[in-house]
Amino acid sequence: MFNINFRLKISLIFALLFNLLLLSASSEKLASDNNFVIMPVNLSLSQAQKLALENNNLIKKSKQEMISSSYTKKAIFTNYLPKFELSANYLLRSESTKMTLEGGYLPTYNFNPETNQLDPNLFINPLTNQPVYGQDGNPIFNQYALFPDKDLEVLPKSGFTGGITLKQAIFTGGKVTTAYKMASLSQQASQLKFKLSQEEILYDTEEAYWRVVSLFEKWKLTQSYLKLVRNVLDKVQNSYDAGMINKNQLLQAKVKYNEVKLLEQEAGNGLDLAIMALAQVIGLPLSSKITPSDSLSITDYEIELDNFSEQDYLKRYDYQMLQIKQKVAKLKIKLERSEFLPHVGLLASYNYLSYELNNSNHDDFSVNAMAQFSLPLFQWGESIYKVKEAKTKFKEETFDLENNSQLMILQINQSLSQVNNKITNYELAQVALTQAKEYLNLELDNHYVGMTTLTDLLNAQTQWQKAYSAFIDAKLELNLAYKLLEKNCGKYRN
């Protein structure tokens, strides 16, 4: 009996372990199929930005555009090099082209051993010893050879041609060189766009991250506030139970507790939404549970403004991209003008021809070389209009560059002004928080000795909570204003 129970227990244990292994494998497969991501409990700003760069589709698109522009540049460079073409053709016609060569009588010639040449076999008049001429004015020969009619094939019924051709552009009016310069500039623009996309994603990630940090700090503040009000409520409840205060004061404390409880719930909901927004930016599921590990602080170095000026817009990626667009538009004028200029090229080929003609096979090999020169003479003004269009586009890009330069300078001045305002708000919020904390401590001490009313204590707690919340907002706004200033000055390079 003991052995049977023991074996049964062992069997049950093994069966349970086997089922657990199957369940674990199924869970892993399900997680893999649904692309579940295991998030760390704590997430730093650098980790969040790294995830954003890895998962953001805009970054991936910009990277592909940068790679594509490099291939475009390489493709245009090949126009400097000779091109080789291999061609093969086979011709099959329903009938060959034939013609008949009419026959007739042909004069004869005699070989002259003294001169080693052929002398006409003319009919000589024995009296005058001179050639005899016919009525048509032509001399009469002693003998004539009969040449019969001849049927000939002029074009074959079938044939094969093949060959290798080399083409080399010698001069294209600067078209190839200009196109290559434009491709190089386009490659630079795509690289700047990639860096700009990275900068935008990093900035958006940092903004979303610090909002999570501030809301997390506010949520903890409401918890401390709720705990503080809970302690007051417990003391008021004890005093009421002892008959020391009336019910009105107890209800007042309960109403305040419920208000703070609702405030804590709202803070938690706001924090959840901010975490979802951060998860979306860094490319994680919206259900991810993220706890920030960095804290928001303000140092003297971060609020130093001497290193910024309105000329810093020259360092911005978007400004440099506008400069490149202007340069490309200027090169486009040269590209259109190249259509006016002569084009010189070289063509060489090695060809093979095989065909059957007049009942005999023919195989021909040939080497050909040709220099080509072309110059457009009259196109009804097409090239002129294209040049004018390119000049107009260049002016548009110039105006756009100047206008955006002024807007960027305005952005920098606005950011400088905003940072100065946020510094003042931060300092005032810091002073207000210190005063509210002192006032709360004073009211707590007075309440314990019965020297203040419950209303005054609850008001002091409310003022402390509002001052603390305003201080958190001031830190966040100053930090974001400073980061925006860095971004507008082209110095945001995290």
XYZ file of C-alpha atoms in Angstrom:
494
model
C 0.000 0.000 0.000
C 2.868 2.313 0.871
C 4.585 1.610 -2.440
C 1.405 2.231 -4.398
C 0.781 5.613 -2.728
C 4.409 6.581 -3.138
C 4.383 5.691 -6.831
C 1.118 7.549 -7.266
C 2.563 10.644 -5.655
C 5.692 10.457 -7.815
C 3.536 10.081 -10.939
C 1.419 13.064 -9.945
C 4.524 15.167 -9.303
C 6.006 14.317 -12.715
C 2.668 14.985 -14.420
C 2.435 18.364 -12.684
C 5.985 19.300 -13.690
C 5.283 18.267 -17.284
C 2.139 20.396 -17.407
C 4.030 23.350 -15.939
C 6.700 23.018 -18.634
C 4.035 22.907 -21.346
C 2.312 25.943 -19.838
C 5.616 27.830 -19.685
C 6.418 26.991 -23.310
C 2.935 28.036 -24.398
C 3.270 31.316 -22.506
C 6.626 32.021 -24.113
C 5.208 31.270 -27.554
C 2.195 33.493 -26.892
C 4.427 36.303 -25.735
C 6.579 35.864 -28.822
C 3.574 35.793 -31.152
C 2.159 38.975 -29.653
C 5.524 40.783 -29.497
C 5.256 41.295 -25.751
C 8.038 43.487 -24.363
C 9.314 43.019 -20.831
C 9.882 46.513 -19.486
C 12.370 47.285 -16.738
C 10.915 48.584 -13.506
C 13.016 51.735 -13.711
C 13.653 53.563 -16.979
C 16.215 56.349 -17.247
C 16.091 59.176 -19.762
C 19.032 57.782 -21.724
C 17.345 54.377 -21.911
C 14.103 55.961 -23.104
C 15.904 57.935 -25.794
C 17.778 54.852 -26.926
C 14.505 52.946 -27.281
C 12.995 55.859 -29.207
C 15.870 55.876 -31.691
C 15.610 52.113 -32.153
C 11.843 51.883 -32.564
C 10.766 55.126 -34.221
C 9.625 54.671 -37.835
C 10.529 58.246 -38.760
C 14.152 57.530 -37.877
C 14.064 54.329 -39.922
C 12.580 56.189 -42.896
C 15.192 58.965 -42.712
C 17.950 56.374 -42.557
C 16.638 54.673 -45.697
C 16.447 58.045 -47.464
C 20.072 58.685 -46.514
C 21.108 55.299 -47.913
C 19.059 55.917 -51.073
C 20.730 59.292 -51.685
C 24.167 57.665 -51.454
C 23.144 55.171 -54.146
C 21.851 58.035 -56.306
C 25.192 59.790 -56.032
C 27.051 56.619 -57.001
C 24.708 56.064 -59.952
C 25.317 59.585 -61.289
C 29.092 59.150 -60.914
C 28.932 56.267 -63.400
C 28.114 58.815 -66.118
C 31.803 59.750 -66.062
C 32.707 56.173 -67.013
C 32.329 54.407 -70.375
C 29.239 52.293 -70.967
C 29.378 48.859 -72.556
C 26.443 47.283 -74.342
C 26.036 43.780 -75.689
C 23.502 43.402 -78.494
C 22.235 40.453 -80.519
C 19.594 40.351 -83.252
C 18.132 37.616 -85.404
C 16.263 38.453 -88.611
C 13.770 36.091 -90.229
C 11.842 37.214 -93.299
C 9.104 35.399 -95.185
C 11.027 35.652 -98.456
C 14.446 36.851 -99.478
C 14.704 39.869 -101.781
C 15.798 38.902 -105.292
C 16.618 40.664 -108.530
C 17.738 39.705 -112.042
C 20.888 41.127 -113.533
C 20.377 41.495 -117.277
C 23.023 39.881 -119.528
C 24.586 40.998 -122.861
C 27.749 40.949 -124.974
C 31.032 41.961 -123.392
C 34.170 43.069 -125.323
C 37.320 40.955 -125.105
C 40.920 41.867 -124.304
C 44.318 40.377 -125.245
C 47.285 40.112 -122.982
C 50.303 42.174 -124.038
C 53.476 40.451 -122.811
C 55.537 43.554 -123.444
C 53.472 45.765 -121.160
C 51.995 43.034 -118.929
C 48.606 44.625 -119.440
C 45.357 43.803 -121.204
C 44.877 45.503 -124.572
C 41.425 45.871 -126.159
C 40.857 43.291 -128.891
C 39.789 45.935 -131.425
C 38.843 45.402 -135.060
C 41.528 47.166 -137.185
C 40.810 48.452 -140.715
C 43.557 46.883 -142.896
C 43.590 49.904 -145.228
C 43.928 52.592 -142.582
C 45.375 50.427 -139.838
C 42.943 52.243 -137.431
C 40.137 50.891 -135.216
C 36.712 50.759 -136.759
C 33.906 52.618 -134.932
C 30.259 51.834 -135.014
C 27.338 54.218 -135.502
C 27.112 54.787 -131.742
C 30.684 56.090 -131.727
C 32.104 53.150 -129.817
C 34.957 51.024 -131.181
C 34.151 47.619 -132.681
C 35.895 44.585 -131.166
C 37.063 41.480 -133.021
C 35.326 39.204 -130.511
C 32.536 39.526 -127.956
C 31.748 37.296 -124.900
C 28.118 36.445 -124.158
C 27.009 37.323 -120.537
C 23.646 35.648 -119.770
C 20.969 37.007 -117.397
C 21.797 36.334 -113.696
C 19.297 35.886 -110.788
C 20.689 37.310 -107.501
C 19.574 37.573 -103.811
C 19.916 41.170 -102.647
C 18.711 40.686 -99.032
C 18.906 37.356 -97.164
C 15.914 35.524 -95.810
C 17.533 35.189 -92.383
C 20.565 36.508 -90.574
C 22.174 37.047 -87.161
C 24.014 40.115 -85.878
C 25.766 40.657 -82.580
C 28.335 42.973 -81.110
C 29.782 44.926 -78.181
C 29.450 48.705 -78.136
C 31.384 51.209 -76.031
C 29.955 54.673 -75.370
C 31.951 57.420 -73.716
C 30.763 60.957 -73.084
C 33.556 63.445 -73.715
C 31.788 66.749 -73.091
C 28.183 67.283 -72.027
C 28.153 71.005 -71.394
C 28.783 70.415 -67.673
C 25.590 68.404 -67.312
C 27.191 65.353 -65.679
C 29.382 67.413 -63.343
C 26.463 69.575 -62.251
C 24.235 66.571 -61.687
C 26.934 64.946 -59.569
C 27.285 68.085 -57.427
C 23.511 68.175 -56.971
C 23.534 64.523 -55.912
C 26.305 65.234 -53.401
C 24.296 68.092 -51.920
C 21.198 65.900 -51.797
C 23.183 63.300 -49.901
C 24.279 65.960 -47.404
C 20.652 67.068 -47.053
C 19.520 63.511 -46.333
C 22.216 63.183 -43.665
C 21.065 66.444 -42.078
C 17.463 65.260 -42.240
C 18.466 62.067 -40.464
C 20.195 64.064 -37.721
C 17.209 66.415 -37.499
C 14.854 63.455 -37.126
C 17.037 62.085 -34.358
C 17.053 65.462 -32.641
C 13.258 65.777 -32.877
C 12.714 62.282 -31.494
C 15.202 62.815 -28.670
C 13.555 66.119 -27.766
C 10.032 64.663 -27.869
C 11.200 61.733 -25.749
C 12.808 63.996 -23.179
C 9.718 66.210 -23.010
C 7.439 63.182 -22.526
C 9.863 61.680 -19.985
C 10.048 64.802 -17.816
C 6.274 65.125 -17.889
C 6.061 61.593 -16.529
C 8.621 62.510 -13.857
C 6.700 65.644 -12.842
C 3.356 63.821 -12.753
C 4.936 60.968 -10.817
C 6.229 63.511 -8.323
C 2.767 65.110 -8.155
C 1.200 61.711 -7.605
C 3.566 61.072 -4.691
C 2.750 64.565 -3.422
C -0.971 63.801 -3.402
C -0.241 60.599 -1.513
C 1.689 62.539 1.123
C -1.064 65.130 1.184
C -3.667 62.393 1.582
C -1.680 60.829 4.407
C -1.438 64.205 6.118
C -5.177 64.824 5.839
C -5.845 61.233 6.963
C -3.888 61.863 10.162
C -5.886 65.018 10.804
C -9.124 63.161 10.131
C -8.172 60.411 12.571
C -7.427 62.968 15.294
C -10.679 64.791 14.592
C -12.548 61.483 14.708
C -11.002 60.673 18.075
C -11.882 64.118 19.395
C -15.442 63.737 18.177
C -15.749 60.290 19.737
C -14.553 61.796 23.012
C -17.161 64.528 22.762
C -14.586 67.298 22.519
C -15.778 68.737 19.164
C -19.029 68.920 17.301
C -19.993 66.914 14.210
C -19.583 69.932 11.917
C -15.806 69.833 12.341
C -15.778 66.070 11.697
C -17.751 66.517 8.479
C -15.408 69.302 7.433
C -12.418 66.994 7.850
C -14.152 64.174 5.939
C -15.053 66.481 3.045
C -11.441 67.597 2.841
C -10.259 63.984 2.877
C -12.602 63.061 0.048
C -11.391 66.050 -1.976
C -7.785 64.962 -1.565
C -8.735 61.360 -2.367
C -10.257 62.537 -5.641
C -7.178 64.652 -6.283
C -4.970 61.597 -5.839
C -7.096 59.618 -8.283
C -6.875 62.398 -10.876
C -3.123 62.575 -10.401
C -2.892 58.806 -10.932
C -4.988 58.987 -14.101
C -2.858 61.845 -15.418
C 0.284 59.844 -14.676
C -1.095 56.812 -16.539
C -1.871 58.938 -19.591
C 1.600 60.494 -19.501
C 3.183 57.028 -19.301
C 1.117 55.928 -22.286
C 2.281 59.009 -24.229
C 5.909 58.207 -23.361
C 5.439 54.576 -24.388
C 4.049 55.685 -27.735
C 7.031 57.969 -28.373
C 9.625 55.307 -27.575
C 7.776 52.610 -29.522
C 6.566 50.373 -26.690
C 3.075 48.986 -26.047
C 0.754 51.509 -24.438
C 0.159 49.068 -21.585
C 3.826 49.156 -20.556
C 4.458 49.968 -16.918
C 7.204 52.575 -16.802
C 8.718 54.045 -13.660
C 11.212 56.901 -14.264
C 14.540 56.522 -12.469
C 15.774 60.081 -13.085
C 14.618 63.043 -11.050
C 13.982 66.532 -12.354
C 16.387 69.095 -10.910
C 17.599 72.543 -11.854
C 21.269 73.518 -11.575
C 23.032 76.823 -12.107
C 24.744 75.442 -15.182
C 21.441 74.630 -16.859
C 20.110 78.152 -16.532
C 23.247 79.950 -17.732
C 22.235 81.929 -20.808
C 25.561 83.543 -21.742
C 26.345 80.718 -24.179
C 23.330 81.498 -26.365
C 22.871 84.182 -29.012
C 20.486 84.846 -31.872
C 23.199 83.871 -34.372
C 23.113 80.288 -33.143
C 20.462 79.524 -35.762
C 23.358 78.953 -38.158
C 24.044 75.687 -36.315
C 20.544 74.308 -36.795
C 20.078 71.320 -39.067
C 16.936 72.717 -40.668
C 18.751 75.957 -41.554
C 21.613 74.021 -43.129
C 19.062 72.031 -45.124
C 17.580 75.277 -46.432
C 21.063 76.387 -47.481
C 21.515 73.154 -49.406
C 18.140 73.617 -51.122
C 19.294 77.045 -52.269
C 22.573 75.636 -53.609
C 20.731 72.870 -55.450
C 18.401 75.442 -57.016
C 21.435 77.432 -58.189
C 23.018 74.337 -59.725
C 19.719 73.620 -61.467
C 20.303 76.781 -63.521
C 23.626 75.395 -64.751
C 21.989 72.056 -65.452
C 19.379 73.667 -67.706
C 21.994 75.820 -69.424
C 23.954 72.724 -70.358
C 21.205 71.957 -72.887
C 22.419 74.967 -74.933
C 25.998 73.723 -75.120
C 27.437 71.149 -77.538
C 27.694 67.507 -76.567
C 30.617 65.396 -77.718
C 30.814 61.641 -77.392
C 32.727 58.632 -78.628
C 31.250 55.349 -79.818
C 33.194 52.194 -80.691
C 31.831 48.760 -81.534
C 32.918 45.279 -82.497
C 30.248 43.552 -84.602
C 29.617 40.086 -86.029
C 27.274 39.394 -88.958
C 26.169 35.940 -90.142
C 23.804 35.357 -93.088
C 23.215 33.171 -96.145
C 23.145 34.879 -99.535
C 23.151 33.353 -103.046
C 23.378 29.846 -101.602
C 26.539 30.597 -99.634
C 27.165 31.340 -95.931
C 28.848 34.599 -94.923
C 30.498 35.516 -91.604
C 31.685 39.093 -91.282
C 33.571 40.754 -88.397
C 34.060 44.493 -88.181
C 35.392 47.170 -85.825
C 33.766 50.588 -85.979
C 34.552 53.897 -84.290
C 32.539 57.082 -84.414
C 32.785 60.506 -82.838
C 29.492 62.301 -82.278
C 28.865 66.025 -82.006
C 25.481 67.600 -81.350
C 24.407 71.182 -80.782
C 20.764 72.239 -80.415
C 19.911 75.071 -82.791
C 16.231 75.814 -82.406
C 13.743 74.420 -79.889
C 11.083 77.129 -79.844
C 12.561 78.585 -76.659
C 12.143 75.413 -74.572
C 15.590 75.580 -72.968
C 15.292 79.316 -72.367
C 12.024 78.844 -70.517
C 13.558 76.068 -68.421
C 16.476 78.303 -67.451
C 14.081 81.085 -66.481
C 12.072 78.611 -64.448
C 15.242 77.476 -62.641
C 16.207 81.098 -61.914
C 12.760 81.755 -60.486
C 13.037 78.655 -58.292
C 16.423 79.881 -57.045
C 14.888 83.212 -56.043
C 12.092 81.367 -54.231
C 14.604 79.324 -52.259
C 16.596 82.482 -51.468
C 13.510 84.257 -50.138
C 12.553 81.140 -48.188
C 16.026 80.987 -46.636
C 15.946 84.649 -45.632
C 12.403 84.415 -44.246
C 13.129 81.286 -42.205
C 16.346 82.844 -40.916
C 14.327 85.724 -39.471
C 11.813 83.292 -37.998
C 14.604 81.277 -36.384
C 16.102 84.425 -34.870
C 12.647 85.282 -33.528
C 12.341 81.781 -32.062
C 15.664 82.157 -30.269
C 14.717 85.543 -28.798
C 11.352 84.176 -27.695
C 13.060 81.173 -26.103
C 15.542 83.411 -24.284
C 12.694 85.537 -22.976
C 10.706 82.463 -21.997
C 13.635 80.942 -20.093
C 14.129 84.194 -18.192
C 10.433 84.207 -17.284
C 10.546 80.571 -16.215
C 13.591 81.282 -14.047
C 11.631 83.997 -12.267
C 8.615 81.678 -11.879
C 10.853 78.941 -10.516
C 12.460 81.225 -7.939
C 9.082 82.585 -6.839
C 7.634 79.060 -6.625
C 10.611 77.987 -4.543
C 10.083 80.883 -2.122
C 6.326 80.225 -2.000
C 6.915 76.556 -1.193
C 9.302 77.425 1.635
C 6.797 79.847 3.102
C 3.891 77.406 2.716
C 5.897 74.678 4.445
C 6.749 76.987 7.345
C 3.117 78.043 7.600
C 1.955 74.414 7.615
C 4.448 73.435 10.309
C 3.309 76.377 12.405
C -0.361 75.473 12.035
C 0.364 71.833 12.919
C 2.151 72.885 16.088
C -0.625 75.310 17.014
C -3.318 72.722 16.315
C -1.729 70.191 18.609
C -1.867 72.702 21.516
C -5.344 73.931 20.549
C -4.273 77.402 19.455
C -5.730 77.221 15.907
C -8.901 76.061 14.274
C -9.370 73.028 12.056
C -10.239 75.302 9.140
C -6.928 77.136 9.434
C -5.029 73.839 9.516
C -6.808 72.492 6.459
C -6.185 75.759 4.623
C -2.501 75.571 5.496
C -2.357 72.037 4.131
C -4.113 73.132 0.928
C -1.718 76.043 0.441
C 1.269 73.736 0.982
C -0.078 71.233 -1.558
C -0.744 73.957 -4.149
C 2.660 75.552 -3.581
C 4.395 72.191 -3.910
C 2.443 71.392 -7.106
C 3.266 74.835 -8.527
C 6.927 74.265 -7.664
C 6.919 70.958 -9.589
C 5.289 72.701 -12.556
C 7.865 75.507 -12.395
C 10.737 72.994 -12.467
C 9.206 71.202 -15.444
C 8.462 74.388 -17.386
C 11.949 75.785 -16.784
C 13.569 72.539 -17.859
C 11.468 72.269 -21.031
C 11.977 75.963 -21.840
C 15.736 75.524 -21.535
C 15.713 72.400 -23.712
C 13.632 74.244 -26.308
C 16.191 77.065 -26.252
C 18.960 74.520 -26.886
C 16.952 73.056 -29.739
C 16.217 76.439 -31.338
C 19.908 77.347 -31.083
C 21.074 74.097 -32.654
C 22.748 72.952 -29.436
C 20.439 70.102 -28.496
C 22.742 67.161 -29.211
C 21.874 64.573 -26.552
